[in-house]
């Protein structure tokens, strides 16, 4: 995947939008842990960086390096929003993702004029114009940056949580459904940070019903 520049944001700036925030979330498909969203405003004069891409196409160490560069050297404006396991269970993954995104926007120290959202959904309940972009993290630099910031932040959170629940290997799988994670669940049951509703929906529900 080719690195992204700010062509899209510069076009919108020429149309009168002054502060443009890219929004993305990570953790929707995990079996455990929160959903984490990031809102990122990049300077239009941002220097080129070869690893400013969708977080899924960048290795773990490189992701961390790019995020350090964005935060420490470029000093981007960014906000983070979390939706807890309890909130995911209560209002479903989609609504919890929107909740995390709204929180990320609210954590910015400036109010954007426009929100560029990864996906096909607008962001309701925020009072700011939003533009959904399908596969936006692979097309738009500010969304890609939000993807990177959210991914690195959630990975760090899951690694720290994994130090308290070592048996599940969250320092490596970050709460996703790897074979070793499933084996750990079979042996030890579900932790308070597992999304129990995810297991009820799966065909192998019977393997876990004693823990629900």
PDB file of C-alpha atoms in Angstrom:
ATOM      1  CA  UNK A   1       0.000   0.000   0.000  1.00  0.00           C
ATOM      2  CA  UNK A   2       1.340   3.430  -0.981  1.00  0.00           C
ATOM      3  CA  UNK A   3       1.864   6.132   1.674  1.00  0.00           C
ATOM      4  CA  UNK A   4      -0.824   8.800   1.870  1.00  0.00           C
ATOM      5  CA  UNK A   5      -0.475  12.552   1.491  1.00  0.00           C
ATOM      6  CA  UNK A   6      -2.952  15.316   2.328  1.00  0.00           C
ATOM      7  CA  UNK A   7      -4.383  15.818  -1.162  1.00  0.00           C
ATOM      8  CA  UNK A   8      -7.911  15.060   0.057  1.00  0.00           C
ATOM      9  CA  UNK A   9      -7.664  17.365   3.083  1.00  0.00           C
ATOM     10  CA  UNK A  10      -6.144  20.192   1.018  1.00  0.00           C
ATOM     11  CA  UNK A  11      -9.035  20.023  -1.436  1.00  0.00           C
ATOM     12  CA  UNK A  12     -11.501  20.304   1.424  1.00  0.00           C
ATOM     13  CA  UNK A  13      -9.481  23.167   2.898  1.00  0.00           C
ATOM     14  CA  UNK A  14      -9.777  25.029  -0.400  1.00  0.00           C
ATOM     15  CA  UNK A  15     -13.538  24.555  -0.079  1.00  0.00           C
ATOM     16  CA  UNK A  16     -13.491  26.454   3.211  1.00  0.00           C
ATOM     17  CA  UNK A  17     -12.965  23.798   5.880  1.00  0.00           C
ATOM     18  CA  UNK A  18     -10.270  24.976   8.289  1.00  0.00           C
ATOM     19  CA  UNK A  19      -9.916  22.133  10.826  1.00  0.00           C
ATOM     20  CA  UNK A  20     -10.476  18.648   9.420  1.00  0.00           C
ATOM     21  CA  UNK A  21     -10.368  15.628  11.737  1.00  0.00           C
ATOM     22  CA  UNK A  22      -9.936  12.036  10.618  1.00  0.00           C
ATOM     23  CA  UNK A  23     -11.758   9.476  12.765  1.00  0.00           C
ATOM     24  CA  UNK A  24     -11.193   5.726  13.044  1.00  0.00           C
ATOM     25  CA  UNK A  25     -11.683   2.993  15.607  1.00  0.00           C
ATOM     26  CA  UNK A  26     -10.117  -0.361  16.406  1.00  0.00           C
ATOM     27  CA  UNK A  27     -11.252  -3.385  18.378  1.00  0.00           C
ATOM     28  CA  UNK A  28     -14.696  -4.043  16.895  1.00  0.00           C
ATOM     29  CA  UNK A  29     -13.902  -7.678  16.151  1.00  0.00           C
ATOM     30  CA  UNK A  30     -11.977  -8.526  19.305  1.00  0.00           C
ATOM     31  CA  UNK A  31     -13.260 -11.071  21.832  1.00  0.00           C
ATOM     32  CA  UNK A  32     -12.007  -9.017  24.771  1.00  0.00           C
ATOM     33  CA  UNK A  33     -11.207  -5.443  25.696  1.00  0.00           C
ATOM     34  CA  UNK A  34     -12.565  -2.051  24.697  1.00  0.00           C
ATOM     35  CA  UNK A  35     -13.191  -0.356  21.391  1.00  0.00           C
ATOM     36  CA  UNK A  36     -10.791   2.566  20.995  1.00  0.00           C
ATOM     37  CA  UNK A  37     -11.300   5.482  18.607  1.00  0.00           C
ATOM     38  CA  UNK A  38      -8.996   8.341  17.685  1.00  0.00           C
ATOM     39  CA  UNK A  39      -9.701  11.748  16.174  1.00  0.00           C
ATOM     40  CA  UNK A  40      -6.672  13.316  14.485  1.00  0.00           C
ATOM     41  CA  UNK A  41      -6.143  16.737  12.917  1.00  0.00           C
ATOM     42  CA  UNK A  42      -3.037  16.819  10.728  1.00  0.00           C
ATOM     43  CA  UNK A  43      -1.273  20.037   9.709  1.00  0.00           C
ATOM     44  CA  UNK A  44      -1.680  20.635   5.978  1.00  0.00           C
ATOM     45  CA  UNK A  45       2.105  21.107   5.713  1.00  0.00           C
ATOM     46  CA  UNK A  46       2.736  17.646   7.185  1.00  0.00           C
ATOM     47  CA  UNK A  47       6.059  16.202   5.931  1.00  0.00           C
ATOM     48  CA  UNK A  48       5.927  13.040   3.869  1.00  0.00           C
ATOM     49  CA  UNK A  49       6.263   9.790   5.810  1.00  0.00           C
ATOM     50  CA  UNK A  50       6.484   6.442   4.026  1.00  0.00           C
ATOM     51  CA  UNK A  51       4.560   4.618   6.769  1.00  0.00           C
ATOM     52  CA  UNK A  52       1.573   6.958   7.008  1.00  0.00           C
ATOM     53  CA  UNK A  53      -0.869   4.241   5.962  1.00  0.00           C
ATOM     54  CA  UNK A  54      -3.767   2.199   7.260  1.00  0.00           C
ATOM     55  CA  UNK A  55      -2.577   0.597  10.513  1.00  0.00           C
ATOM     56  CA  UNK A  56      -3.349  -2.905   9.184  1.00  0.00           C
ATOM     57  CA  UNK A  57      -0.613  -2.514   6.574  1.00  0.00           C
ATOM     58  CA  UNK A  58       2.088  -1.348   9.032  1.00  0.00           C
ATOM     59  CA  UNK A  59       4.006  -3.621  11.427  1.00  0.00           C
ATOM     60  CA  UNK A  60       3.745  -3.158  15.182  1.00  0.00           C
ATOM     61  CA  UNK A  61       7.134  -1.501  15.771  1.00  0.00           C
ATOM     62  CA  UNK A  62       6.724   0.771  12.756  1.00  0.00           C
ATOM     63  CA  UNK A  63       3.241   1.787  13.937  1.00  0.00           C
ATOM     64  CA  UNK A  64       4.674   2.812  17.282  1.00  0.00           C
ATOM     65  CA  UNK A  65       7.439   4.775  15.550  1.00  0.00           C
ATOM     66  CA  UNK A  66       5.004   6.657  13.311  1.00  0.00           C
ATOM     67  CA  UNK A  67       2.719   7.530  16.223  1.00  0.00           C
ATOM     68  CA  UNK A  68       5.679   8.831  18.243  1.00  0.00           C
ATOM     69  CA  UNK A  69       6.649  10.957  15.246  1.00  0.00           C
ATOM     70  CA  UNK A  70       3.115  12.320  14.883  1.00  0.00           C
ATOM     71  CA  UNK A  71       2.681  13.119  18.570  1.00  0.00           C
ATOM     72  CA  UNK A  72       6.186  14.126  19.680  1.00  0.00           C
ATOM     73  CA  UNK A  73       7.634  15.776  16.561  1.00  0.00           C
ATOM     74  CA  UNK A  74       4.655  16.957  14.531  1.00  0.00           C
ATOM     75  CA  UNK A  75       2.611  17.645  17.679  1.00  0.00           C
ATOM     76  CA  UNK A  76      -0.669  16.752  16.017  1.00  0.00           C
ATOM     77  CA  UNK A  77      -3.973  17.513  17.676  1.00  0.00           C
ATOM     78  CA  UNK A  78      -5.639  14.275  18.668  1.00  0.00           C
ATOM     79  CA  UNK A  79      -8.240  12.839  21.007  1.00  0.00           C
ATOM     80  CA  UNK A  80      -8.925   9.290  22.192  1.00  0.00           C
ATOM     81  CA  UNK A  81     -12.237   7.698  23.091  1.00  0.00           C
ATOM     82  CA  UNK A  82     -12.898   4.324  24.716  1.00  0.00           C
ATOM     83  CA  UNK A  83     -16.040   2.186  24.892  1.00  0.00           C
ATOM     84  CA  UNK A  84     -15.890  -0.391  27.655  1.00  0.00           C
ATOM     85  CA  UNK A  85     -16.873  -4.037  27.459  1.00  0.00           C
ATOM     86  CA  UNK A  86     -19.973  -3.194  29.517  1.00  0.00           C
ATOM     87  CA  UNK A  87     -20.991  -0.550  26.984  1.00  0.00           C
ATOM     88  CA  UNK A  88     -20.352  -2.908  24.060  1.00  0.00           C
ATOM     89  CA  UNK A  89     -22.576  -5.520  25.709  1.00  0.00           C
ATOM     90  CA  UNK A  90     -25.278  -2.991  26.506  1.00  0.00           C
ATOM     91  CA  UNK A  91     -25.599  -1.107  23.216  1.00  0.00           C
ATOM     92  CA  UNK A  92     -23.891  -3.422  20.631  1.00  0.00           C
ATOM     93  CA  UNK A  93     -20.621  -3.051  18.765  1.00  0.00           C
ATOM     94  CA  UNK A  94     -21.856  -0.535  16.207  1.00  0.00           C
ATOM     95  CA  UNK A  95     -23.291   1.909  18.726  1.00  0.00           C
ATOM     96  CA  UNK A  96     -20.312   1.444  21.033  1.00  0.00           C
ATOM     97  CA  UNK A  97     -18.017   2.326  18.119  1.00  0.00           C
ATOM     98  CA  UNK A  98     -19.959   5.542  17.489  1.00  0.00           C
ATOM     99  CA  UNK A  99     -19.800   6.320  21.201  1.00  0.00           C
ATOM    100  CA  UNK A 100     -16.007   5.906  21.235  1.00  0.00           C
ATOM    101  CA  UNK A 101     -15.736   8.160  18.174  1.00  0.00           C
ATOM    102  CA  UNK A 102     -17.839  10.899  19.779  1.00  0.00           C
ATOM    103  CA  UNK A 103     -15.674  10.736  22.887  1.00  0.00           C
ATOM    104  CA  UNK A 104     -12.529  11.012  20.769  1.00  0.00           C
ATOM    105  CA  UNK A 105     -13.857  14.160  19.086  1.00  0.00           C
ATOM    106  CA  UNK A 106     -14.839  15.639  22.446  1.00  0.00           C
ATOM    107  CA  UNK A 107     -11.279  15.077  23.706  1.00  0.00           C
ATOM    108  CA  UNK A 108      -9.788  17.311  21.002  1.00  0.00           C
ATOM    109  CA  UNK A 109      -8.702  20.686  22.368  1.00  0.00           C
ATOM    110  CA  UNK A 110     -10.202  22.419  19.313  1.00  0.00           C
ATOM    111  CA  UNK A 111     -13.512  21.886  17.545  1.00  0.00           C
ATOM    112  CA  UNK A 112     -13.159  20.601  13.980  1.00  0.00           C
ATOM    113  CA  UNK A 113     -15.147  22.036  11.090  1.00  0.00           C
ATOM    114  CA  UNK A 114     -15.477  18.626   9.440  1.00  0.00           C
ATOM    115  CA  UNK A 115     -15.133  14.991  10.480  1.00  0.00           C
ATOM    116  CA  UNK A 116     -13.892  12.370   8.014  1.00  0.00           C
ATOM    117  CA  UNK A 117     -15.189   9.016   9.257  1.00  0.00           C
ATOM    118  CA  UNK A 118     -13.791   5.650   8.242  1.00  0.00           C
ATOM    119  CA  UNK A 119     -16.734   3.562   7.061  1.00  0.00           C
ATOM    120  CA  UNK A 120     -20.217   4.154   5.692  1.00  0.00           C
ATOM    121  CA  UNK A 121     -21.871   5.830   8.671  1.00  0.00           C
ATOM    122  CA  UNK A 122     -22.146   9.471   9.694  1.00  0.00           C
ATOM    123  CA  UNK A 123     -21.407  10.345  13.313  1.00  0.00           C
ATOM    124  CA  UNK A 124     -24.673  11.408  14.986  1.00  0.00           C
ATOM    125  CA  UNK A 125     -25.074  13.386  18.176  1.00  0.00           C
ATOM    126  CA  UNK A 126     -21.936  15.494  17.805  1.00  0.00           C
ATOM    127  CA  UNK A 127     -23.155  18.682  16.098  1.00  0.00           C
ATOM    128  CA  UNK A 128     -20.333  18.692  13.519  1.00  0.00           C
ATOM    129  CA  UNK A 129     -20.661  17.857   9.830  1.00  0.00           C
ATOM    130  CA  UNK A 130     -19.299  14.379   9.112  1.00  0.00           C
ATOM    131  CA  UNK A 131     -18.367  12.676   5.881  1.00  0.00           C
ATOM    132  CA  UNK A 132     -18.200   8.867   5.867  1.00  0.00           C
ATOM    133  CA  UNK A 133     -15.590   7.364   3.537  1.00  0.00           C
ATOM    134  CA  UNK A 134     -15.634   3.634   2.829  1.00  0.00           C
ATOM    135  CA  UNK A 135     -12.142   2.204   3.426  1.00  0.00           C
ATOM    136  CA  UNK A 136     -11.083   5.712   4.357  1.00  0.00           C
ATOM    137  CA  UNK A 137      -8.074   4.485   6.322  1.00  0.00           C
ATOM    138  CA  UNK A 138      -6.567   3.358   3.007  1.00  0.00           C
ATOM    139  CA  UNK A 139      -7.438   6.572   1.154  1.00  0.00           C
ATOM    140  CA  UNK A 140      -7.209   9.596   3.472  1.00  0.00           C
ATOM    141  CA  UNK A 141      -4.122  10.572   5.469  1.00  0.00           C
ATOM    142  CA  UNK A 142      -5.921  11.934   8.526  1.00  0.00           C
ATOM    143  CA  UNK A 143      -8.056   8.786   8.811  1.00  0.00           C
ATOM    144  CA  UNK A 144      -4.945   6.620   8.419  1.00  0.00           C
ATOM    145  CA  UNK A 145      -3.277   8.627  11.199  1.00  0.00           C
ATOM    146  CA  UNK A 146      -6.333   8.099  13.407  1.00  0.00           C
ATOM    147  CA  UNK A 147      -6.151   4.390  12.625  1.00  0.00           C
ATOM    148  CA  UNK A 148      -2.512   4.284  13.739  1.00  0.00           C
ATOM    149  CA  UNK A 149      -3.075   6.283  16.933  1.00  0.00           C
ATOM    150  CA  UNK A 150      -6.102   4.192  17.905  1.00  0.00           C
ATOM    151  CA  UNK A 151      -4.336   0.897  17.171  1.00  0.00           C
ATOM    152  CA  UNK A 152      -1.187   1.753  19.128  1.00  0.00           C
ATOM    153  CA  UNK A 153      -3.263   3.067  22.056  1.00  0.00           C
ATOM    154  CA  UNK A 154      -5.482  -0.021  22.223  1.00  0.00           C
ATOM    155  CA  UNK A 155      -2.527  -2.398  21.859  1.00  0.00           C
ATOM    156  CA  UNK A 156      -0.795  -0.691  24.783  1.00  0.00           C
ATOM    157  CA  UNK A 157      -3.940  -0.915  26.886  1.00  0.00           C
ATOM    158  CA  UNK A 158      -4.384  -4.626  26.105  1.00  0.00           C
ATOM    159  CA  UNK A 159      -0.726  -5.361  26.839  1.00  0.00           C
ATOM    160  CA  UNK A 160      -1.060  -3.755  30.265  1.00  0.00           C
ATOM    161  CA  UNK A 161      -4.322  -5.580  30.914  1.00  0.00           C
ATOM    162  CA  UNK A 162      -2.618  -8.789  29.825  1.00  0.00           C
ATOM    163  CA  UNK A 163      -0.150  -8.428  32.682  1.00  0.00           C
ATOM    164  CA  UNK A 164      -3.122  -9.000  35.013  1.00  0.00           C
ATOM    165  CA  UNK A 165      -4.631 -11.847  32.962  1.00  0.00           C
ATOM    166  CA  UNK A 166      -1.526 -13.561  31.633  1.00  0.00           C
ATOM    167  CA  UNK A 167      -3.197 -16.823  30.665  1.00  0.00           C
ATOM    168  CA  UNK A 168      -5.013 -15.300  27.659  1.00  0.00           C
ATOM    169  CA  UNK A 169      -1.935 -13.961  25.875  1.00  0.00           C
ATOM    170  CA  UNK A 170      -3.361 -10.472  25.354  1.00  0.00           C
ATOM    171  CA  UNK A 171       0.137  -9.027  25.045  1.00  0.00           C
ATOM    172  CA  UNK A 172       0.326 -10.918  21.735  1.00  0.00           C
ATOM    173  CA  UNK A 173      -3.248 -11.382  20.463  1.00  0.00           C
ATOM    174  CA  UNK A 174      -4.609  -8.055  21.835  1.00  0.00           C
ATOM    175  CA  UNK A 175      -7.913  -9.764  22.636  1.00  0.00           C
ATOM    176  CA  UNK A 176      -8.584 -11.165  19.161  1.00  0.00           C
ATOM    177  CA  UNK A 177      -9.673 -14.726  18.475  1.00  0.00           C
ATOM    178  CA  UNK A 178      -6.437 -16.592  17.886  1.00  0.00           C
ATOM    179  CA  UNK A 179      -6.315 -20.393  18.413  1.00  0.00           C
ATOM    180  CA  UNK A 180      -4.261 -19.992  21.590  1.00  0.00           C
ATOM    181  CA  UNK A 181      -6.763 -17.450  22.935  1.00  0.00           C
ATOM    182  CA  UNK A 182      -9.646 -19.863  22.364  1.00  0.00           C
ATOM    183  CA  UNK A 183      -7.685 -22.646  24.050  1.00  0.00           C
ATOM    184  CA  UNK A 184      -7.058 -20.418  27.071  1.00  0.00           C
ATOM    185  CA  UNK A 185     -10.785 -19.704  27.301  1.00  0.00           C
ATOM    186  CA  UNK A 186     -11.604 -23.416  27.166  1.00  0.00           C
ATOM    187  CA  UNK A 187      -9.177 -24.026  30.032  1.00  0.00           C
ATOM    188  CA  UNK A 188      -9.844 -20.968  32.205  1.00  0.00           C
ATOM    189  CA  UNK A 189     -13.274 -19.663  31.229  1.00  0.00           C
ATOM    190  CA  UNK A 190     -14.069 -16.049  30.420  1.00  0.00           C
ATOM    191  CA  UNK A 191     -12.534 -13.073  32.198  1.00  0.00           C
ATOM    192  CA  UNK A 192     -14.490  -9.927  33.179  1.00  0.00           C
ATOM    193  CA  UNK A 193     -13.008  -8.285  30.072  1.00  0.00           C
ATOM    194  CA  UNK A 194     -14.382 -10.799  27.571  1.00  0.00           C
ATOM    195  CA  UNK A 195     -17.447  -9.838  25.527  1.00  0.00           C
ATOM    196  CA  UNK A 196     -19.837 -12.597  26.504  1.00  0.00           C
ATOM    197  CA  UNK A 197     -22.395 -11.690  23.839  1.00  0.00           C
ATOM    198  CA  UNK A 198     -19.813 -12.541  21.161  1.00  0.00           C
ATOM    199  CA  UNK A 199     -19.687 -16.122  22.394  1.00  0.00           C
ATOM    200  CA  UNK A 200     -23.471 -16.485  22.518  1.00  0.00           C
ATOM    201  CA  UNK A 201     -23.615 -15.676  18.819  1.00  0.00           C
ATOM    202  CA  UNK A 202     -21.025 -18.252  17.773  1.00  0.00           C
ATOM    203  CA  UNK A 203     -21.724 -21.774  16.617  1.00  0.00           C
ATOM    204  CA  UNK A 204     -19.374 -23.130  19.250  1.00  0.00           C
ATOM    205  CA  UNK A 205     -21.462 -21.522  22.026  1.00  0.00           C
ATOM    206  CA  UNK A 206     -21.892 -24.891  23.702  1.00  0.00           C
ATOM    207  CA  UNK A 207     -18.177 -25.057  24.432  1.00  0.00           C
ATOM    208  CA  UNK A 208     -18.459 -21.957  26.623  1.00  0.00           C
ATOM    209  CA  UNK A 209     -21.961 -22.031  28.074  1.00  0.00           C
ATOM    210  CA  UNK A 210     -20.671 -23.016  31.527  1.00  0.00           C
ATOM    211  CA  UNK A 211     -18.838 -19.688  31.714  1.00  0.00           C
ATOM    212  CA  UNK A 212     -21.711 -17.381  30.591  1.00  0.00           C
TER     213      UNK A 212
END
